[in-house]
Structures are given as structure tokens and as C-alpha cells.
Steps between C-alpha positions, in 0.01 A plus 500: 500500500180301551232676701260207530225688312325390181393730215244449225460724197164559332457579131450870574837521674364496853732328746356329806732396783417229750700442815596151602290535813198580282547176309538308822181648634313425180629143512380454858842600640616654823326841527171515688249785498489681833165443663314811619461532874163411644276770646574381853872547444437850365270591790781582750652736241163667456461543876848648543443747217162597647654561844779714359253703295271537802791639702581750227134598468469547876810719503424719200138466385223402741475355850216372715437652844266393778291759687571460875269766648167683465646843422395491132143372544276470305732532201717222640406248767730321740631191320454635148785445252597784269737510205743790504654651188874533566600578141402865453714632791806364317422746218473801730122499538395643838181430698197713415205623701236237557722198439524222757869434559719260697802656669773404743459619858659848477575557870377227735130547430463130580694515826347260750304308238546121538679315221383144435758231427444352153469126444684312225218541246476875561875531459490328160198702384663827605820406314315457172285809555164342583517636856695784663795420724422497871817702562386786277332788683269646240183707520220570254310832487341740254703792365322824586774754430814505286797735493389864493144431623328660797279256691269603783227366725271708723209379710352183354599595147506500211864430428644785292787472250632818338181680594275234345261303721505126434182294468616180670167323541601227254793371703502633858373237746122530556424696816843667505551871449774614257677679787541387859421739785790427732799699617760236406505564126142489378496876438785624283626710213825386337713586200644190335865550396637375169602134508237412763133394517225537761302180557179413682300183556145469366384393847569849631421433866710180504818583312834608639622688195674829417269691736622316808869488415568872466749481786737272304803617305294547181207673676264225388608513137607186313813532281424403141812280504330279762202424275499139378229553241135561427236242595313439176291187557318341790573142397380287792253379612344441159162643600672833578710514184515845346724785393596794722444809285561860603171654626350765274520769768878515457452592135293810563604813317762710674629241743812454290478126429715362219419198288617176654770300326434187699448185293225249553698191594236263623659156487649333806881446486480122504260494208710741295813297570337171400356655185842632402679176584285273281603659167866471600470127561301449178765693306774287651320176411451615142871572468581147619251345256630715215857391573393136503315538170813648344724203592638326189371764256726520191688821418441626145725742307386639165717618211803293600812563305 
């Protein structure tokens, strides 16, 4: 049977086989090298990969949130954008004292608050994680107490956690007192149950937080399962960029604070996605070029019998 292949034998016994198509190509025959796609043809692939990665990053790693109120001044101003670490909760890490966290509305804390209708651009940006969804009812506050803690406020303060007075001068809004002197929740002593946190805004006299929701089903506590993640970076505007560390007062001896396991993810989802997508496209192009370079290469077998 004739296979259509040619063989040549060297003096050392090496046999080299050439296919008929190889000869035709060498003679200017029918096969043509596949041209690599231009960058502009690859660009849509790059964009699709970046969008998919951004969606995954928004879901599992980090998401941007906009600050809609003044309740966290001066730490956060209305209109600031923060990046929230969503990864560590997947590994069982729970919020710790002093952290600024985003959480879902636990029991109609936002009842009566107007909800703006998003435009097309906002819808796209929220889908890829560069803005929060307008339908999501989320709040951002500072964790003051975790499961097992006793938190109390008397007079104008200081705020006391597990018998330790907090020095909150570095983050409580200037002119505010740590505790509010009102009969609607400003004066309190609570025991935080396991699986819950007690949260308060840094603008103490302008924050509807755990203090003023003690009549709800959770007595003002926020279930840990409702926590979206820890706010780790104030990313926008640029002139306000900075991290959101835990204040030193929460690390004082005897308060019971544990080391934080939160990671420092500081890159916006879109940027991470684009960075990850580029190597994939480059790798794909190299595979195509390598395959083209290998077209017509002879197959060599040594030690033929």
C-alpha cells in the first residue's frame, strides 16, 4: 500500500519522513500559513474575558460601594467610594472590633429611605462591580462589639467595651460625644450574642445604627451572615485615597481583640480583571504562532530497524 509519504535515509541510519503536503508546501503548493489575528480582532475577546473576570471578582473577592450618607463622617464622606473585601468571609472569618463593614439591611433599618432609579451607565457599572446595585439595601458602620462582648454608653461617654473605655478621638466626628444623651437609644448596656455584631457610625449624633434599632427582631444586633465584607480602602476621590485600618484603641490589653485575618486587596475589580485577561490573550496568541511555526516540520525517528 502506498501512503504518499517519502523517506530518506542518512548514513547514520536516521530515517526522515516527509508528507506529500510538506513537499507541496515547499514547492509553493496548496497549504498557506494561517495569519495571526490583528489586535483589533483580539480586542473583543479581551473585553469579554475582562468582564467575566470582573463579575467573578465582584462576587467573590472585592466590590466597590458608594457612601450615600454622612453617618460615617469624617472617616467616610458622602460620595466616597470604598473597596470591600468579600473574600475572607468565605473562609469563615468574622468581623472584628474596630473594622468598618458593609452589611445587608438586617430588619428594615432603611425603611422610608428613597431609592434612586439607576441609569444605563450605572446599571453596567454595578454589573461589573464598579458601583453597587441600586436595588441592594446595604449599610456601612464600624463594628464596636462582637459575639460575647458587653457594650455600654452612659452620659456623654466614653464608650465602654468589656469594661475598657475606648479612646475614639481619632475617628469620631469632631464635636460629637462618644455617647448620645437621648432616651431613644443613646444610653445603653447590651450583651452581644454569638453570631452577631453591634455597629455604630463615626458621626455619633447623625447615625441610625444599632443604638436606635433595639426594638427590631435582633435588638439592634446585625447577624454576621448579613455582613458583605470589610471596607479596606477609600478609593475615590483620589485626593481622599487611603486604607481603613482598625484604630489602636481596639487593640488595648484586656479588650479581647484577636488578630485580623482580612487581606489587603486594594485593586479595583475592573483593573484586576483586565490585568488577568491580558496574559490569557497573549498565551492564546503564542499558541497560534507556535502551531503555525510547526507547520511542515519533518518527523525524525532515530535507530530505525
